[in-house]
Amino acid sequence: MLLFALPTACGSADDDTPEPSDPIHTVIVAADGSGDHTSVQEAFDALPVDNKPHIVRLRPGTYEEKVTLSSRHPYVTLIGDDAATCIITWDDYAGRDNGAGGTLGTSGCQTFLIEANDFTASNVTIANTYVNSQANIAADGGDSQGVAVQVRADRAAFYGCRITGYQDTFYGRGTGRVYLRDCYVEGNVDFIFGSSTILLDRCTLRMNRNNSVVTAPSTPADHRYGIVCTDCTISFPSSSEKDFDGAAFTYFHLGRPWKDAPRAVFLRCEEPAALKAEGWTKMSANPALFAEYRCTGEGATAERLA
C-alpha cells in the first residue's frame, strides 16, 4: 500500500528535470531522551496540521501510554526499529471508570486509537496487558474487554507488527479499510472484530485462551467484504498446556457473527487440529458469508461454510 511518493531525483540547473520535493518530515521518539520526543503521544500532538506525510521513528523502549492519532494528522507512518523492542502498552479495560460517571466501554479501552486516514505502522508492538481472567471478569462486573488497537479511519496498514491482548485485541470500528501483512496478532474471544474491511495477509493469529474465537465481524449489509485472512497461520497451544484460568487448551472456532451482515473468509490458511469440526459458532446474527477455501492443517476441511 503506497501512501506517498518518494522525492524525485535531483537534476542540474540547466535541464528540465524538476527540482526534488521537500524531504518527508521525520521525528524521532526515544525513551532515553536522545530523540525529539520521549513519548509517542507527544510526537503525534506536535505534528504540523498540514495534510502532508510525516514519519515518526520509534527507538527501542517500552512506552507505557495510551495513544491517539487524531484525524487532523493523516499520512503518518510510524516505524519502529524492531517489533521485539519497540513496545507501546497500556492496560485499560471496558469496565474501568472513565472519570465522568460511566465506564470506558469497548470503544474507549484501547491502547492505540487511529482516527486519521492513511496511517501506516511497521515493526512495532502494540499491547493491552489487561487479562480477562475469570477473577478479573468477576471483579469488573463481567465487562472485561481490553482493546490493543482500534481503527476508526480508512486505509490503515500494519507491516511486521505485533498486536497483543486478551479479549477483543484488534477492533476495526467504522467502515474503513485495514491491511495487516506479516503481523502477529494474539488474543481470545473474538480478538479480531468490527465493521471495518480487514485483510490479514501472511499473519500469525495466536490464541491464548481455551474456547477462543478468532473473528467477530459486524460487516455492513452494503459491504462486499468483511474480515479476510489469506495465507495466515493459526496458532493454538498444545493440549498439555493450560490457559490463565487453568483450563486445558482443547478447542477454538474461526468466528461468530456479530450484527448486521457478518462476513469472514479464511483462504489458504494453516488450521490446527484444535479447530472444532463445525468451524464456526453463533452469537447475535446470521452470517452473510462465513467460509474457508483451500486451507491446510489437521483442522482443515474442504471449503467449509457456516
PDB file of N, CA and C in Angstrom, residues 27-40 56-65 78-89 122-125:
ATOM      1  N   VAL A  27      10.417  12.750  12.658  1.00  0.00           N
ATOM      2  CA  VAL A  27      10.777  12.991  14.055  1.00  0.00           C
ATOM      3  C   VAL A  27      11.116  11.662  14.701  1.00  0.00           C
ATOM      4  N   ILE A  28      11.898  11.729  15.761  1.00  0.00           N
ATOM      5  CA  ILE A  28      12.355  10.528  16.454  1.00  0.00           C
ATOM      6  C   ILE A  28      11.829  10.525  17.876  1.00  0.00           C
ATOM      7  N   VAL A  29      11.246   9.382  18.257  1.00  0.00           N
ATOM      8  CA  VAL A  29      10.797   9.165  19.633  1.00  0.00           C
ATOM      9  C   VAL A  29      11.761   8.190  20.281  1.00  0.00           C
ATOM     10  N   ALA A  30      12.349   8.585  21.387  1.00  0.00           N
ATOM     11  CA  ALA A  30      13.299   7.730  22.098  1.00  0.00           C
ATOM     12  C   ALA A  30      13.056   7.846  23.594  1.00  0.00           C
ATOM     13  N   ALA A  31      12.848   6.723  24.233  1.00  0.00           N
ATOM     14  CA  ALA A  31      12.544   6.724  25.664  1.00  0.00           C
ATOM     15  C   ALA A  31      13.705   7.274  26.490  1.00  0.00           C
ATOM     16  N   ASP A  32      14.926   7.160  25.978  1.00  0.00           N
ATOM     17  CA  ASP A  32      16.092   7.613  26.736  1.00  0.00           C
ATOM     18  C   ASP A  32      16.395   9.093  26.555  1.00  0.00           C
ATOM     19  N   GLY A  33      15.546   9.801  25.819  1.00  0.00           N
ATOM     20  CA  GLY A  33      15.726  11.238  25.659  1.00  0.00           C
ATOM     21  C   GLY A  33      16.660  11.646  24.536  1.00  0.00           C
ATOM     22  N   SER A  34      17.116  10.685  23.735  1.00  0.00           N
ATOM     23  CA  SER A  34      18.067  11.004  22.673  1.00  0.00           C
ATOM     24  C   SER A  34      17.395  11.457  21.378  1.00  0.00           C
ATOM     25  N   GLY A  35      16.062  11.458  21.329  1.00  0.00           N
ATOM     26  CA  GLY A  35      15.346  11.870  20.128  1.00  0.00           C
ATOM     27  C   GLY A  35      14.674  13.217  20.286  1.00  0.00           C
ATOM     28  N   ASP A  36      13.684  13.446  19.450  1.00  0.00           N
ATOM     29  CA  ASP A  36      12.936  14.704  19.514  1.00  0.00           C
ATOM     30  C   ASP A  36      11.869  14.683  20.603  1.00  0.00           C
ATOM     31  N   HIS A  37      11.371  13.476  20.916  1.00  0.00           N
ATOM     32  CA  HIS A  37      10.314  13.319  21.915  1.00  0.00           C
ATOM     33  C   HIS A  37      10.581  12.041  22.706  1.00  0.00           C
ATOM     34  N   THR A  38       9.977  11.954  23.882  1.00  0.00           N
ATOM     35  CA  THR A  38      10.131  10.753  24.710  1.00  0.00           C
ATOM     36  C   THR A  38       8.861   9.911  24.751  1.00  0.00           C
ATOM     37  N   SER A  39       7.785  10.362  24.121  1.00  0.00           N
ATOM     38  CA  SER A  39       6.556   9.571  24.069  1.00  0.00           C
ATOM     39  C   SER A  39       5.939   9.676  22.682  1.00  0.00           C
ATOM     40  N   VAL A  40       5.194   8.653  22.295  1.00  0.00           N
ATOM     41  CA  VAL A  40       4.534   8.628  21.001  1.00  0.00           C
ATOM     42  C   VAL A  40       3.451   9.698  20.941  1.00  0.00           C
ATOM     43  N   VAL A  56       7.264   9.102  11.939  1.00  0.00           N
ATOM     44  CA  VAL A  56       7.648   9.057  13.349  1.00  0.00           C
ATOM     45  C   VAL A  56       8.474   7.799  13.547  1.00  0.00           C
ATOM     46  N   ARG A  57       9.752   7.971  13.849  1.00  0.00           N
ATOM     47  CA  ARG A  57      10.654   6.842  14.079  1.00  0.00           C
ATOM     48  C   ARG A  57      10.660   6.518  15.567  1.00  0.00           C
ATOM     49  N   LEU A  58      10.432   5.245  15.880  1.00  0.00           N
ATOM     50  CA  LEU A  58      10.354   4.807  17.273  1.00  0.00           C
ATOM     51  C   LEU A  58      11.588   3.991  17.616  1.00  0.00           C
ATOM     52  N   ARG A  59      12.359   4.488  18.573  1.00  0.00           N
ATOM     53  CA  ARG A  59      13.550   3.780  19.029  1.00  0.00           C
ATOM     54  C   ARG A  59      13.187   2.759  20.103  1.00  0.00           C
ATOM     55  N   PRO A  60      14.054   1.780  20.352  1.00  0.00           N
ATOM     56  CA  PRO A  60      13.736   0.739  21.337  1.00  0.00           C
ATOM     57  C   PRO A  60      13.366   1.311  22.701  1.00  0.00           C
ATOM     58  N   GLY A  61      12.369   0.682  23.301  1.00  0.00           N
ATOM     59  CA  GLY A  61      11.907   1.083  24.620  1.00  0.00           C
ATOM     60  C   GLY A  61      10.489   0.601  24.834  1.00  0.00           C
ATOM     61  N   THR A  62      10.051   0.592  26.081  1.00  0.00           N
ATOM     62  CA  THR A  62       8.669   0.268  26.421  1.00  0.00           C
ATOM     63  C   THR A  62       7.955   1.570  26.759  1.00  0.00           C
ATOM     64  N   TYR A  63       7.010   1.935  25.910  1.00  0.00           N
ATOM     65  CA  TYR A  63       6.300   3.208  26.048  1.00  0.00           C
ATOM     66  C   TYR A  63       4.946   2.924  26.674  1.00  0.00           C
ATOM     67  N   GLU A  64       4.839   3.182  27.970  1.00  0.00           N
ATOM     68  CA  GLU A  64       3.607   2.905  28.706  1.00  0.00           C
ATOM     69  C   GLU A  64       2.702   4.127  28.581  1.00  0.00           C
ATOM     70  N   GLU A  65       1.827   4.088  27.581  1.00  0.00           N
ATOM     71  CA  GLU A  65       0.973   5.243  27.316  1.00  0.00           C
ATOM     72  C   GLU A  65      -0.236   4.827  26.483  1.00  0.00           C
ATOM     73  N   LEU A  78       4.441   5.315  11.255  1.00  0.00           N
ATOM     74  CA  LEU A  78       5.144   5.018  12.499  1.00  0.00           C
ATOM     75  C   LEU A  78       6.066   3.831  12.239  1.00  0.00           C
ATOM     76  N   ILE A  79       7.360   4.027  12.382  1.00  0.00           N
ATOM     77  CA  ILE A  79       8.335   2.992  12.065  1.00  0.00           C
ATOM     78  C   ILE A  79       9.181   2.684  13.302  1.00  0.00           C
ATOM     79  N   GLY A  80       9.097   1.449  13.761  1.00  0.00           N
ATOM     80  CA  GLY A  80       9.930   1.022  14.873  1.00  0.00           C
ATOM     81  C   GLY A  80      11.215   0.389  14.385  1.00  0.00           C
ATOM     82  N   ASP A  81      12.248   0.415  15.222  1.00  0.00           N
ATOM     83  CA  ASP A  81      13.496  -0.261  14.870  1.00  0.00           C
ATOM     84  C   ASP A  81      13.291  -1.765  14.806  1.00  0.00           C
ATOM     85  N   ASP A  82      12.471  -2.298  15.724  1.00  0.00           N
ATOM     86  CA  ASP A  82      12.261  -3.741  15.825  1.00  0.00           C
ATOM     87  C   ASP A  82      11.023  -3.955  16.696  1.00  0.00           C
ATOM     88  N   ALA A  83      10.085  -4.779  16.221  1.00  0.00           N
ATOM     89  CA  ALA A  83       8.852  -5.000  16.993  1.00  0.00           C
ATOM     90  C   ALA A  83       9.129  -5.642  18.343  1.00  0.00           C
ATOM     91  N   ALA A  84      10.220  -6.376  18.459  1.00  0.00           N
ATOM     92  CA  ALA A  84      10.535  -7.035  19.725  1.00  0.00           C
ATOM     93  C   ALA A  84      10.972  -6.048  20.800  1.00  0.00           C
ATOM     94  N   THR A  85      11.451  -4.885  20.398  1.00  0.00           N
ATOM     95  CA  THR A  85      11.998  -3.934  21.368  1.00  0.00           C
ATOM     96  C   THR A  85      11.284  -2.583  21.369  1.00  0.00           C
ATOM     97  N   CYS A  86      10.419  -2.333  20.409  1.00  0.00           N
ATOM     98  CA  CYS A  86       9.677  -1.065  20.342  1.00  0.00           C
ATOM     99  C   CYS A  86       8.226  -1.343  20.720  1.00  0.00           C
ATOM    100  N   ILE A  87       7.879  -1.094  21.978  1.00  0.00           N
ATOM    101  CA  ILE A  87       6.624  -1.588  22.541  1.00  0.00           C
ATOM    102  C   ILE A  87       5.799  -0.428  23.098  1.00  0.00           C
ATOM    103  N   ILE A  88       4.563  -0.327  22.628  1.00  0.00           N
ATOM    104  CA  ILE A  88       3.590   0.634  23.159  1.00  0.00           C
ATOM    105  C   ILE A  88       2.551  -0.173  23.925  1.00  0.00           C
ATOM    106  N   THR A  89       2.348   0.124  25.198  1.00  0.00           N
ATOM    107  CA  THR A  89       1.496  -0.739  26.017  1.00  0.00           C
ATOM    108  C   THR A  89       0.682   0.061  27.026  1.00  0.00           C
ATOM    109  N   SER A 122       4.932   0.029  11.113  1.00  0.00           N
ATOM    110  CA  SER A 122       5.769  -1.131  10.841  1.00  0.00           C
ATOM    111  C   SER A 122       6.734  -1.360  11.993  1.00  0.00           C
ATOM    112  N   ASN A 123       6.956  -2.634  12.290  1.00  0.00           N
ATOM    113  CA  ASN A 123       7.965  -3.063  13.264  1.00  0.00           C
ATOM    114  C   ASN A 123       7.761  -2.473  14.659  1.00  0.00           C
ATOM    115  N   VAL A 124       6.511  -2.461  15.115  1.00  0.00           N
ATOM    116  CA  VAL A 124       6.217  -2.041  16.481  1.00  0.00           C
ATOM    117  C   VAL A 124       5.301  -3.078  17.136  1.00  0.00           C
ATOM    118  N   THR A 125       5.336  -3.125  18.448  1.00  0.00           N
ATOM    119  CA  THR A 125       4.389  -3.916  19.229  1.00  0.00           C
ATOM    120  C   THR A 125       3.396  -2.963  19.878  1.00  0.00           C
TER     121      THR A 125
END
